[in-house]
mmCIF file with all atom_site columns, C-alpha atoms in Angstrom:
data_model
loop_
_atom_site.group_PDB
_atom_site.id
_atom_site.type_symbol
_atom_site.label_atom_id
_atom_site.label_alt_id
_atom_site.label_comp_id
_atom_site.label_asym_id
_atom_site.label_entity_id
_atom_site.label_seq_id
_atom_site.pdbx_PDB_ins_code
_atom_site.Cartn_x
_atom_site.Cartn_y
_atom_site.Cartn_z
_atom_site.occupancy
_atom_site.B_iso_or_equiv
_atom_site.pdbx_formal_charge
_atom_site.auth_seq_id
_atom_site.auth_comp_id
_atom_site.auth_asym_id
_atom_site.auth_atom_id
_atom_site.pdbx_PDB_model_num
ATOM 1   C CA . ASP A 1 1   ? 3.793   9.076   -8.321  1.00 0.00 ? 140 ASP A CA 1
ATOM 2   C CA . ALA A 1 2   ? 3.767   10.231  -11.946 1.00 0.00 ? 141 ALA A CA 1
ATOM 3   C CA . ASP A 1 3   ? 6.039   7.328   -12.895 1.00 0.00 ? 142 ASP A CA 1
ATOM 4   C CA . VAL A 1 4   ? 3.139   4.923   -12.325 1.00 0.00 ? 143 VAL A CA 1
ATOM 5   C CA . THR A 1 5   ? 0.008   5.641   -14.329 1.00 0.00 ? 144 THR A CA 1
ATOM 6   C CA . GLN A 1 6   ? -3.399  3.997   -14.244 1.00 0.00 ? 145 GLN A CA 1
ATOM 7   C CA . THR A 1 7   ? -6.188  4.140   -16.795 1.00 0.00 ? 146 THR A CA 1
ATOM 8   C CA . PRO A 1 8   ? -9.006  4.874   -16.487 1.00 0.00 ? 147 PRO A CA 1
ATOM 9   C CA . ARG A 1 9   ? -9.044  7.034   -13.363 1.00 0.00 ? 148 ARG A CA 1
ATOM 10  C CA . ASN A 1 10  ? -12.761 6.541   -12.908 1.00 0.00 ? 149 ASN A CA 1
ATOM 11  C CA . ARG A 1 11  ? -15.086 3.926   -14.367 1.00 0.00 ? 150 ARG A CA 1
ATOM 12  C CA . ILE A 1 12  ? -18.759 3.114   -14.034 1.00 0.00 ? 151 ILE A CA 1
ATOM 13  C CA . THR A 1 13  ? -19.937 -0.244  -15.338 1.00 0.00 ? 152 THR A CA 1
ATOM 14  C CA . LYS A 1 14  ? -22.870 -2.609  -15.047 1.00 0.00 ? 153 LYS A CA 1
ATOM 15  C CA . THR A 1 15  ? -23.134 -5.992  -13.386 1.00 0.00 ? 154 THR A CA 1
ATOM 16  C CA . GLY A 1 16  ? -21.908 -8.768  -15.666 1.00 0.00 ? 155 GLY A CA 1
ATOM 17  C CA . LYS A 1 17  ? -19.697 -6.599  -17.857 1.00 0.00 ? 156 LYS A CA 1
ATOM 18  C CA . ARG A 1 18  ? -16.047 -7.400  -18.441 1.00 0.00 ? 157 ARG A CA 1
ATOM 19  C CA . ILE A 1 19  ? -13.687 -4.543  -17.765 1.00 0.00 ? 158 ILE A CA 1
ATOM 20  C CA . MET A 1 20  ? -9.946  -4.013  -17.763 1.00 0.00 ? 159 MET A CA 1
ATOM 21  C CA . LEU A 1 21  ? -7.889  -1.654  -15.667 1.00 0.00 ? 160 LEU A CA 1
ATOM 22  C CA . GLU A 1 22  ? -4.443  -0.829  -16.970 1.00 0.00 ? 161 GLU A CA 1
ATOM 23  C CA . CYS A 1 23  ? -1.216  0.124   -15.272 1.00 0.00 ? 162 CYS A CA 1
ATOM 24  C CA . SER A 1 24  ? 1.992   1.392   -16.827 1.00 0.00 ? 163 SER A CA 1
ATOM 25  C CA . GLN A 1 25  ? 5.255   2.394   -15.217 1.00 0.00 ? 164 GLN A CA 1
ATOM 26  C CA . THR A 1 26  ? 8.407   4.157   -16.330 1.00 0.00 ? 165 THR A CA 1
ATOM 27  C CA . LYS A 1 27  ? 10.377  3.423   -13.156 1.00 0.00 ? 166 LYS A CA 1
ATOM 28  C CA . GLY A 1 28  ? 12.099  0.399   -14.664 1.00 0.00 ? 167 GLY A CA 1
ATOM 29  C CA . HIS A 1 29  ? 10.831  -1.780  -11.828 1.00 0.00 ? 168 HIS A CA 1
ATOM 30  C CA . ASP A 1 30  ? 10.485  -5.505  -12.315 1.00 0.00 ? 169 ASP A CA 1
ATOM 31  C CA . ARG A 1 31  ? 7.713   -6.144  -9.793  1.00 0.00 ? 170 ARG A CA 1
ATOM 32  C CA . MET A 1 32  ? 4.118   -4.980  -10.081 1.00 0.00 ? 171 MET A CA 1
ATOM 33  C CA . TYR A 1 33  ? 1.027   -5.332  -7.912  1.00 0.00 ? 172 TYR A CA 1
ATOM 34  C CA . TRP A 1 34  ? -2.713  -4.775  -7.889  1.00 0.00 ? 173 TRP A CA 1
ATOM 35  C CA . TYR A 1 35  ? -4.593  -3.815  -4.723  1.00 0.00 ? 174 TYR A CA 1
ATOM 36  C CA . ARG A 1 36  ? -8.126  -2.843  -3.884  1.00 0.00 ? 175 ARG A CA 1
ATOM 37  C CA . GLN A 1 37  ? -9.130  -0.423  -1.146  1.00 0.00 ? 176 GLN A CA 1
ATOM 38  C CA . ASP A 1 38  ? -12.457 -0.575  0.615   1.00 0.00 ? 177 ASP A CA 1
ATOM 39  C CA . PRO A 1 39  ? -13.553 1.829   3.363   1.00 0.00 ? 178 PRO A CA 1
ATOM 40  C CA . GLY A 1 40  ? -12.432 0.629   6.770   1.00 0.00 ? 179 GLY A CA 1
ATOM 41  C CA . LEU A 1 41  ? -10.375 -2.256  5.391   1.00 0.00 ? 180 LEU A CA 1
ATOM 42  C CA . GLY A 1 42  ? -7.190  -0.656  4.126   1.00 0.00 ? 181 GLY A CA 1
ATOM 43  C CA . LEU A 1 43  ? -5.596  -2.093  0.982   1.00 0.00 ? 182 LEU A CA 1
ATOM 44  C CA . ARG A 1 44  ? -5.704  -5.766  0.069   1.00 0.00 ? 183 ARG A CA 1
ATOM 45  C CA . LEU A 1 45  ? -3.465  -7.495  -2.446  1.00 0.00 ? 184 LEU A CA 1
ATOM 46  C CA . ILE A 1 46  ? -5.190  -9.032  -5.478  1.00 0.00 ? 185 ILE A CA 1
ATOM 47  C CA . TYR A 1 47  ? -2.300  -10.210 -7.685  1.00 0.00 ? 186 TYR A CA 1
ATOM 48  C CA . TYR A 1 48  ? 1.387   -9.565  -8.017  1.00 0.00 ? 187 TYR A CA 1
ATOM 49  C CA . SER A 1 49  ? 4.042   -10.262 -10.630 1.00 0.00 ? 188 SER A CA 1
ATOM 50  C CA . PHE A 1 50  ? 7.802   -10.536 -10.191 1.00 0.00 ? 189 PHE A CA 1
ATOM 51  C CA . ASP A 1 51  ? 8.448   -10.496 -13.921 1.00 0.00 ? 190 ASP A CA 1
ATOM 52  C CA . VAL A 1 52  ? 6.638   -11.103 -17.204 1.00 0.00 ? 191 VAL A CA 1
ATOM 53  C CA . LYS A 1 53  ? 6.526   -14.849 -16.686 1.00 0.00 ? 192 LYS A CA 1
ATOM 54  C CA . ASP A 1 54  ? 5.770   -14.851 -12.971 1.00 0.00 ? 193 ASP A CA 1
ATOM 55  C CA . ILE A 1 55  ? 2.207   -14.145 -11.767 1.00 0.00 ? 194 ILE A CA 1
ATOM 56  C CA . ASN A 1 56  ? 1.030   -14.821 -8.220  1.00 0.00 ? 195 ASN A CA 1
ATOM 57  C CA . LYS A 1 57  ? -2.308  -14.708 -6.463  1.00 0.00 ? 196 LYS A CA 1
ATOM 58  C CA . GLY A 1 58  ? -2.690  -12.378 -3.536  1.00 0.00 ? 197 GLY A CA 1
ATOM 59  C CA . GLU A 1 59  ? -5.082  -12.333 -0.616  1.00 0.00 ? 198 GLU A CA 1
ATOM 60  C CA . ILE A 1 60  ? -8.265  -11.765 -2.675  1.00 0.00 ? 199 ILE A CA 1
ATOM 61  C CA . SER A 1 61  ? -7.820  -13.001 -6.263  1.00 0.00 ? 200 SER A CA 1
ATOM 62  C CA . ASP A 1 62  ? -11.251 -14.590 -6.808  1.00 0.00 ? 201 ASP A CA 1
ATOM 63  C CA . GLY A 1 63  ? -13.192 -12.822 -9.562  1.00 0.00 ? 202 GLY A CA 1
ATOM 64  C CA . TYR A 1 64  ? -10.066 -11.172 -11.002 1.00 0.00 ? 203 TYR A CA 1
ATOM 65  C CA . SER A 1 65  ? -7.429  -12.038 -13.563 1.00 0.00 ? 204 SER A CA 1
ATOM 66  C CA . VAL A 1 66  ? -4.250  -10.264 -14.645 1.00 0.00 ? 205 VAL A CA 1
ATOM 67  C CA . SER A 1 67  ? -1.928  -10.007 -17.605 1.00 0.00 ? 206 SER A CA 1
ATOM 68  C CA . ARG A 1 68  ? 1.684   -8.838  -17.597 1.00 0.00 ? 207 ARG A CA 1
ATOM 69  C CA . GLN A 1 69  ? 2.091   -7.756  -21.216 1.00 0.00 ? 208 GLN A CA 1
ATOM 70  C CA . ALA A 1 70  ? 5.569   -6.334  -20.724 1.00 0.00 ? 209 ALA A CA 1
ATOM 71  C CA . GLN A 1 71  ? 7.829   -5.389  -17.857 1.00 0.00 ? 210 GLN A CA 1
ATOM 72  C CA . ALA A 1 72  ? 6.197   -1.962  -17.792 1.00 0.00 ? 211 ALA A CA 1
ATOM 73  C CA . LYS A 1 73  ? 2.539   -3.006  -18.152 1.00 0.00 ? 212 LYS A CA 1
ATOM 74  C CA . PHE A 1 74  ? 0.255   -4.931  -15.829 1.00 0.00 ? 213 PHE A CA 1
ATOM 75  C CA . SER A 1 75  ? -3.497  -5.177  -16.429 1.00 0.00 ? 214 SER A CA 1
ATOM 76  C CA . LEU A 1 76  ? -6.278  -6.241  -14.107 1.00 0.00 ? 215 LEU A CA 1
ATOM 77  C CA . SER A 1 77  ? -9.495  -7.713  -15.501 1.00 0.00 ? 216 SER A CA 1
ATOM 78  C CA . LEU A 1 78  ? -12.867 -8.283  -13.943 1.00 0.00 ? 217 LEU A CA 1
ATOM 79  C CA . GLU A 1 79  ? -14.375 -11.047 -16.059 1.00 0.00 ? 218 GLU A CA 1
ATOM 80  C CA . SER A 1 80  ? -17.946 -10.443 -14.919 1.00 0.00 ? 219 SER A CA 1
ATOM 81  C CA . ALA A 1 81  ? -18.204 -7.414  -12.667 1.00 0.00 ? 220 ALA A CA 1
ATOM 82  C CA . ILE A 1 82  ? -20.398 -7.537  -9.567  1.00 0.00 ? 221 ILE A CA 1
ATOM 83  C CA . PRO A 1 83  ? -21.429 -4.704  -7.215  1.00 0.00 ? 222 PRO A CA 1
ATOM 84  C CA . ASN A 1 84  ? -19.171 -5.813  -4.346  1.00 0.00 ? 223 ASN A CA 1
ATOM 85  C CA . GLN A 1 85  ? -16.188 -5.179  -6.626  1.00 0.00 ? 224 GLN A CA 1
ATOM 86  C CA . THR A 1 86  ? -16.938 -1.483  -6.316  1.00 0.00 ? 225 THR A CA 1
ATOM 87  C CA . ALA A 1 87  ? -13.736 -0.104  -4.805  1.00 0.00 ? 226 ALA A CA 1
ATOM 88  C CA . LEU A 1 88  ? -10.637 1.982   -5.349  1.00 0.00 ? 227 LEU A CA 1
ATOM 89  C CA . TYR A 1 89  ? -7.975  0.007   -7.212  1.00 0.00 ? 228 TYR A CA 1
ATOM 90  C CA . PHE A 1 90  ? -4.272  0.710   -6.967  1.00 0.00 ? 229 PHE A CA 1
ATOM 91  C CA . CYS A 1 91  ? -1.350  -0.473  -9.008  1.00 0.00 ? 230 CYS A CA 1
ATOM 92  C CA . ALA A 1 92  ? 2.091   -0.470  -7.400  1.00 0.00 ? 231 ALA A CA 1
ATOM 93  C CA . THR A 1 93  ? 5.655   -1.257  -8.445  1.00 0.00 ? 232 THR A CA 1
ATOM 94  C CA . SER A 1 94  ? 8.883   -2.202  -6.724  1.00 0.00 ? 233 SER A CA 1
ATOM 95  C CA . ARG A 1 95  ? 12.319  -3.432  -7.688  1.00 0.00 ? 234 ARG A CA 1
ATOM 96  C CA . TRP A 1 96  ? 14.527  -6.233  -6.502  1.00 0.00 ? 235 TRP A CA 1
ATOM 97  C CA . GLY A 1 97  ? 18.006  -5.112  -5.646  1.00 0.00 ? 236 GLY A CA 1
ATOM 98  C CA . THR A 1 98  ? 19.851  -2.744  -3.353  1.00 0.00 ? 237 THR A CA 1
ATOM 99  C CA . GLY A 1 99  ? 18.831  0.573   -1.896  1.00 0.00 ? 238 GLY A CA 1
ATOM 100 C CA . ASP A 1 100 ? 15.105  0.982   -1.485  1.00 0.00 ? 239 ASP A CA 1
ATOM 101 C CA . GLN A 1 101 ? 14.333  -2.460  -2.795  1.00 0.00 ? 240 GLN A CA 1
ATOM 102 C CA . GLU A 1 102 ? 10.928  -3.776  -1.910  1.00 0.00 ? 241 GLU A CA 1
ATOM 103 C CA . THR A 1 103 ? 9.472   -0.329  -1.280  1.00 0.00 ? 242 THR A CA 1
ATOM 104 C CA . GLN A 1 104 ? 6.283   -0.165  -3.283  1.00 0.00 ? 243 GLN A CA 1
ATOM 105 C CA . TYR A 1 105 ? 5.369   2.955   -5.240  1.00 0.00 ? 244 TYR A CA 1
ATOM 106 C CA . PHE A 1 106 ? 1.723   3.469   -6.014  1.00 0.00 ? 245 PHE A CA 1
ATOM 107 C CA . GLY A 1 107 ? -0.209  4.812   -8.957  1.00 0.00 ? 246 GLY A CA 1
ATOM 108 C CA . PRO A 1 108 ? -2.985  7.388   -8.526  1.00 0.00 ? 247 PRO A CA 1
ATOM 109 C CA . GLY A 1 109 ? -5.763  4.795   -8.264  1.00 0.00 ? 248 GLY A CA 1
ATOM 110 C CA . THR A 1 110 ? -8.836  3.886   -10.307 1.00 0.00 ? 249 THR A CA 1
ATOM 111 C CA . ARG A 1 111 ? -12.240 4.393   -8.770  1.00 0.00 ? 250 ARG A CA 1
ATOM 112 C CA . LEU A 1 112 ? -14.610 1.675   -10.010 1.00 0.00 ? 251 LEU A CA 1
ATOM 113 C CA . LEU A 1 113 ? -18.369 1.646   -9.527  1.00 0.00 ? 252 LEU A CA 1
ATOM 114 C CA . VAL A 1 114 ? -20.324 -1.466  -10.485 1.00 0.00 ? 253 VAL A CA 1
ATOM 115 C CA . LEU A 1 115 ? -24.061 -0.878  -10.750 1.00 0.00 ? 254 LEU A CA 1
ATOM 116 C CA . ALA B 2 1   ? -1.465  -15.211 8.246   1.00 0.00 ? 161 ALA B CA 1
ATOM 117 C CA . GLN B 2 2   ? 0.008   -11.824 8.926   1.00 0.00 ? 162 GLN B CA 1
ATOM 118 C CA . THR B 2 3   ? -2.326  -9.219  10.374  1.00 0.00 ? 163 THR B CA 1
ATOM 119 C CA . VAL B 2 4   ? -1.868  -5.525  11.025  1.00 0.00 ? 164 VAL B CA 1
ATOM 120 C CA . THR B 2 5   ? -3.883  -3.622  13.605  1.00 0.00 ? 165 THR B CA 1
ATOM 121 C CA . GLN B 2 6   ? -4.262  0.123   13.892  1.00 0.00 ? 166 GLN B CA 1
ATOM 122 C CA . SER B 2 7   ? -6.316  0.694   17.013  1.00 0.00 ? 167 SER B CA 1
ATOM 123 C CA . GLN B 2 8   ? -6.952  4.409   16.496  1.00 0.00 ? 168 GLN B CA 1
ATOM 124 C CA . PRO B 2 9   ? -9.507  5.031   13.722  1.00 0.00 ? 169 PRO B CA 1
ATOM 125 C CA . GLU B 2 10  ? -9.228  8.792   14.142  1.00 0.00 ? 170 GLU B CA 1
ATOM 126 C CA . MET B 2 11  ? -6.858  11.215  15.817  1.00 0.00 ? 171 MET B CA 1
ATOM 127 C CA . SER B 2 12  ? -6.385  14.953  15.897  1.00 0.00 ? 172 SER B CA 1
ATOM 128 C CA . VAL B 2 13  ? -3.481  17.199  16.855  1.00 0.00 ? 173 VAL B CA 1
ATOM 129 C CA . GLN B 2 14  ? -2.835  20.904  17.040  1.00 0.00 ? 174 GLN B CA 1
ATOM 130 C CA . GLU B 2 15  ? -0.502  22.405  14.494  1.00 0.00 ? 175 GLU B CA 1
ATOM 131 C CA . ALA B 2 16  ? 3.146   22.325  15.686  1.00 0.00 ? 176 ALA B CA 1
ATOM 132 C CA . GLU B 2 17  ? 2.409   19.643  18.281  1.00 0.00 ? 177 GLU B CA 1
ATOM 133 C CA . THR B 2 18  ? 3.577   16.016  18.272  1.00 0.00 ? 178 THR B CA 1
ATOM 134 C CA . VAL B 2 19  ? 1.355   13.002  17.659  1.00 0.00 ? 179 VAL B CA 1
ATOM 135 C CA . THR B 2 20  ? 1.971   9.262   17.755  1.00 0.00 ? 180 THR B CA 1
ATOM 136 C CA . LEU B 2 21  ? 0.044   6.739   15.684  1.00 0.00 ? 181 LEU B CA 1
ATOM 137 C CA . SER B 2 22  ? -0.020  3.142   16.876  1.00 0.00 ? 182 SER B CA 1
ATOM 138 C CA . CYS B 2 23  ? 0.417   -0.060  14.907  1.00 0.00 ? 183 CYS B CA 1
ATOM 139 C CA . THR B 2 24  ? 0.796   -3.665  15.980  1.00 0.00 ? 184 THR B CA 1
ATOM 140 C CA . TYR B 2 25  ? 1.219   -6.723  13.817  1.00 0.00 ? 185 TYR B CA 1
ATOM 141 C CA . ASP B 2 26  ? 1.195   -10.453 14.139  1.00 0.00 ? 186 ASP B CA 1
ATOM 142 C CA . THR B 2 27  ? 3.651   -12.723 12.377  1.00 0.00 ? 187 THR B CA 1
ATOM 143 C CA . SER B 2 28  ? 5.800   -15.786 12.887  1.00 0.00 ? 188 SER B CA 1
ATOM 144 C CA . GLU B 2 29  ? 8.421   -14.480 10.470  1.00 0.00 ? 189 GLU B CA 1
ATOM 145 C CA . ASN B 2 30  ? 11.748  -13.158 11.709  1.00 0.00 ? 190 ASN B CA 1
ATOM 146 C CA . ASN B 2 31  ? 12.660  -11.062 8.681   1.00 0.00 ? 191 ASN B CA 1
ATOM 147 C CA . TYR B 2 32  ? 10.248  -8.569  7.177   1.00 0.00 ? 192 TYR B CA 1
ATOM 148 C CA . TYR B 2 33  ? 9.648   -4.929  6.320   1.00 0.00 ? 193 TYR B CA 1
ATOM 149 C CA . LEU B 2 34  ? 7.368   -2.367  7.907   1.00 0.00 ? 194 LEU B CA 1
ATOM 150 C CA . PHE B 2 35  ? 6.028   0.778   6.294   1.00 0.00 ? 195 PHE B CA 1
ATOM 151 C CA . TRP B 2 36  ? 3.908   3.811   6.979   1.00 0.00 ? 196 TRP B CA 1
ATOM 152 C CA . TYR B 2 37  ? 2.015   5.235   4.031   1.00 0.00 ? 197 TYR B CA 1
ATOM 153 C CA . LYS B 2 38  ? 0.082   8.502   3.914   1.00 0.00 ? 198 LYS B CA 1
ATOM 154 C CA . GLN B 2 39  ? -3.073  8.963   1.858   1.00 0.00 ? 199 GLN B CA 1
ATOM 155 C CA . PRO B 2 40  ? -4.205  12.588  1.574   1.00 0.00 ? 200 PRO B CA 1
ATOM 156 C CA . PRO B 2 41  ? -7.611  13.535  0.114   1.00 0.00 ? 201 PRO B CA 1
ATOM 157 C CA . SER B 2 42  ? -6.077  13.241  -3.358  1.00 0.00 ? 202 SER B CA 1
ATOM 158 C CA . ARG B 2 43  ? -6.095  9.464   -2.569  1.00 0.00 ? 203 ARG B CA 1
ATOM 159 C CA . GLN B 2 44  ? -2.478  9.055   -3.680  1.00 0.00 ? 204 GLN B CA 1
ATOM 160 C CA . MET B 2 45  ? -0.546  6.569   -1.528  1.00 0.00 ? 205 MET B CA 1
ATOM 161 C CA . ILE B 2 46  ? 2.702   8.188   -0.411  1.00 0.00 ? 206 ILE B CA 1
ATOM 162 C CA . LEU B 2 47  ? 5.505   6.412   1.416   1.00 0.00 ? 207 LEU B CA 1
ATOM 163 C CA . VAL B 2 48  ? 6.332   8.124   4.699   1.00 0.00 ? 208 VAL B CA 1
ATOM 164 C CA . ILE B 2 49  ? 8.922   5.804   6.234   1.00 0.00 ? 209 ILE B CA 1
ATOM 165 C CA . ARG B 2 50  ? 10.151  2.206   6.139   1.00 0.00 ? 210 ARG B CA 1
ATOM 166 C CA . GLN B 2 51  ? 11.917  -0.099  8.568   1.00 0.00 ? 211 GLN B CA 1
ATOM 167 C CA . GLU B 2 52  ? 13.716  -3.391  8.039   1.00 0.00 ? 212 GLU B CA 1
ATOM 168 C CA . ALA B 2 53  ? 13.097  -5.793  10.892  1.00 0.00 ? 213 ALA B CA 1
ATOM 169 C CA . TYR B 2 54  ? 16.753  -6.816  11.140  1.00 0.00 ? 214 TYR B CA 1
ATOM 170 C CA . LYS B 2 55  ? 17.772  -3.230  11.899  1.00 0.00 ? 215 LYS B CA 1
ATOM 171 C CA . GLN B 2 56  ? 17.635  -2.284  15.560  1.00 0.00 ? 216 GLN B CA 1
ATOM 172 C CA . GLN B 2 57  ? 17.932  1.423   14.906  1.00 0.00 ? 217 GLN B CA 1
ATOM 173 C CA . ASN B 2 58  ? 14.624  3.209   14.487  1.00 0.00 ? 218 ASN B CA 1
ATOM 174 C CA . ALA B 2 59  ? 14.095  4.854   11.110  1.00 0.00 ? 219 ALA B CA 1
ATOM 175 C CA . THR B 2 60  ? 13.713  8.617   10.845  1.00 0.00 ? 220 THR B CA 1
ATOM 176 C CA . GLU B 2 61  ? 12.730  10.886  7.962   1.00 0.00 ? 221 GLU B CA 1
ATOM 177 C CA . ASN B 2 62  ? 12.782  14.563  8.862   1.00 0.00 ? 222 ASN B CA 1
ATOM 178 C CA . ARG B 2 63  ? 9.770   15.152  11.165  1.00 0.00 ? 223 ARG B CA 1
ATOM 179 C CA . PHE B 2 64  ? 8.728   11.488  11.011  1.00 0.00 ? 224 PHE B CA 1
ATOM 180 C CA . SER B 2 65  ? 10.214  8.768   13.179  1.00 0.00 ? 225 SER B CA 1
ATOM 181 C CA . VAL B 2 66  ? 9.220   5.308   14.284  1.00 0.00 ? 226 VAL B CA 1
ATOM 182 C CA . ASN B 2 67  ? 9.417   3.354   17.500  1.00 0.00 ? 227 ASN B CA 1
ATOM 183 C CA . PHE B 2 68  ? 10.024  -0.230  16.412  1.00 0.00 ? 228 PHE B CA 1
ATOM 184 C CA . GLN B 2 69  ? 9.659   -2.810  19.157  1.00 0.00 ? 229 GLN B CA 1
ATOM 185 C CA . LYS B 2 70  ? 10.257  -6.179  17.506  1.00 0.00 ? 230 LYS B CA 1
ATOM 186 C CA . ALA B 2 71  ? 9.570   -8.341  20.546  1.00 0.00 ? 231 ALA B CA 1
ATOM 187 C CA . ALA B 2 72  ? 6.289   -6.541  21.166  1.00 0.00 ? 232 ALA B CA 1
ATOM 188 C CA . LYS B 2 73  ? 5.488   -6.497  17.426  1.00 0.00 ? 233 LYS B CA 1
ATOM 189 C CA . SER B 2 74  ? 4.815   -2.793  17.625  1.00 0.00 ? 234 SER B CA 1
ATOM 190 C CA . PHE B 2 75  ? 5.608   -0.105  15.042  1.00 0.00 ? 235 PHE B CA 1
ATOM 191 C CA . SER B 2 76  ? 4.385   3.359   15.989  1.00 0.00 ? 236 SER B CA 1
ATOM 192 C CA . LEU B 2 77  ? 4.810   6.551   13.957  1.00 0.00 ? 237 LEU B CA 1
ATOM 193 C CA . LYS B 2 78  ? 5.678   9.845   15.604  1.00 0.00 ? 238 LYS B CA 1
ATOM 194 C CA . ILE B 2 79  ? 5.041   13.071  13.743  1.00 0.00 ? 239 ILE B CA 1
ATOM 195 C CA . SER B 2 80  ? 6.800   16.088  15.231  1.00 0.00 ? 240 SER B CA 1
ATOM 196 C CA . ASP B 2 81  ? 5.934   19.733  14.562  1.00 0.00 ? 241 ASP B CA 1
ATOM 197 C CA . SER B 2 82  ? 2.672   18.698  12.885  1.00 0.00 ? 242 SER B CA 1
ATOM 198 C CA . GLN B 2 83  ? 1.688   20.687  9.820   1.00 0.00 ? 243 GLN B CA 1
ATOM 199 C CA . LEU B 2 84  ? -1.677  21.211  8.157   1.00 0.00 ? 244 LEU B CA 1
ATOM 200 C CA . GLY B 2 85  ? -0.408  19.235  5.180   1.00 0.00 ? 245 GLY B CA 1
ATOM 201 C CA . ASP B 2 86  ? -0.015  16.179  7.402   1.00 0.00 ? 246 ASP B CA 1
ATOM 202 C CA . THR B 2 87  ? -3.804  15.812  7.479   1.00 0.00 ? 247 THR B CA 1
ATOM 203 C CA . ALA B 2 88  ? -4.433  12.426  5.833   1.00 0.00 ? 248 ALA B CA 1
ATOM 204 C CA . MET B 2 89  ? -5.166  8.767   6.356   1.00 0.00 ? 249 MET B CA 1
ATOM 205 C CA . TYR B 2 90  ? -2.108  6.901   7.599   1.00 0.00 ? 250 TYR B CA 1
ATOM 206 C CA . PHE B 2 91  ? -1.678  3.214   6.886   1.00 0.00 ? 251 PHE B CA 1
ATOM 207 C CA . CYS B 2 92  ? 0.726   0.872   8.582   1.00 0.00 ? 252 CYS B CA 1
ATOM 208 C CA . ALA B 2 93  ? 1.875   -2.021  6.393   1.00 0.00 ? 253 ALA B CA 1
ATOM 209 C CA . PHE B 2 94  ? 3.804   -5.240  6.936   1.00 0.00 ? 254 PHE B CA 1
ATOM 210 C CA . MET B 2 95  ? 5.575   -7.147  4.197   1.00 0.00 ? 255 MET B CA 1
ATOM 211 C CA . THR B 2 96  ? 7.357   -10.476 4.185   1.00 0.00 ? 256 THR B CA 1
ATOM 212 C CA . TYR B 2 97  ? 10.300  -11.211 1.929   1.00 0.00 ? 257 TYR B CA 1
ATOM 213 C CA . ASN B 2 98  ? 7.946   -12.753 -0.670  1.00 0.00 ? 258 ASN B CA 1
ATOM 214 C CA . ASN B 2 99  ? 6.378   -9.312  -1.182  1.00 0.00 ? 259 ASN B CA 1
ATOM 215 C CA . ASP B 2 100 ? 3.029   -10.227 0.357   1.00 0.00 ? 260 ASP B CA 1
ATOM 216 C CA . MET B 2 101 ? 2.094   -6.887  1.907   1.00 0.00 ? 261 MET B CA 1
ATOM 217 C CA . ARG B 2 102 ? -0.695  -6.470  4.442   1.00 0.00 ? 262 ARG B CA 1
ATOM 218 C CA . PHE B 2 103 ? -2.174  -3.141  5.455   1.00 0.00 ? 263 PHE B CA 1
ATOM 219 C CA . GLY B 2 104 ? -3.917  -1.965  8.583   1.00 0.00 ? 264 GLY B CA 1
ATOM 220 C CA . ALA B 2 105 ? -7.325  -0.312  8.358   1.00 0.00 ? 265 ALA B CA 1
ATOM 221 C CA . GLY B 2 106 ? -5.819  3.142   8.719   1.00 0.00 ? 266 GLY B CA 1
ATOM 222 C CA . THR B 2 107 ? -5.869  6.102   11.111  1.00 0.00 ? 267 THR B CA 1
ATOM 223 C CA . ARG B 2 108 ? -7.435  9.344   9.991   1.00 0.00 ? 268 ARG B CA 1
ATOM 224 C CA . LEU B 2 109 ? -5.273  12.197  11.275  1.00 0.00 ? 269 LEU B CA 1
ATOM 225 C CA . THR B 2 110 ? -6.525  15.773  11.361  1.00 0.00 ? 270 THR B CA 1
ATOM 226 C CA . VAL B 2 111 ? -4.129  18.613  12.089  1.00 0.00 ? 271 VAL B CA 1
ATOM 227 C CA . LYS B 2 112 ? -5.971  21.603  13.517  1.00 0.00 ? 272 LYS B CA 1
ATOM 228 C CA . PRO B 2 113 ? -4.765  25.191  13.078  1.00 0.00 ? 273 PRO B CA 1
#
């Protein structure tokens, strides 16, 4: 969905480096999410945020941190990258309200390789 | 904890035929949402269909429909008149009202000409 953008789209880094993945959205949604996708495991939730002041841990938050700089921006950081964090990372957004509330719309993904 | 199981890692179907993808889930919640997402080779996650658990009527979206059996905790996806563009990974997902969404491992569907 072009309304949700992720940068970078691909990233190669070395073990121990700190990296940041960024997500921006123009959908006007209040809720944002970070997931990782590993082969054979589907997507797993890392962190989610209901608004700028509300950050929540997901299923697999260890080794990650997030920052919600504005309603439209949600960043994921790997403080000290390790090889098993090699994965495809997705940002998603949703809105609270009527209609299609709670349906999550995904960005194009960031492929991360940790050497 | 909620879990989602897709028991068919891979499936194939002839173009124009009908195929059904299976999904079961485990939860103690009474109110929740269920989704099917499609992931083509472009890796984009695309919503196919959604179902609210409190609704008894099965959701439909054009060629896509679901068979939601709440008591059996089953949520299968039927694709009618399959098209080559339906070739993709399909993920079943379950979400509680606190937005904690869990995905199945996926079913790789190939539509053959």
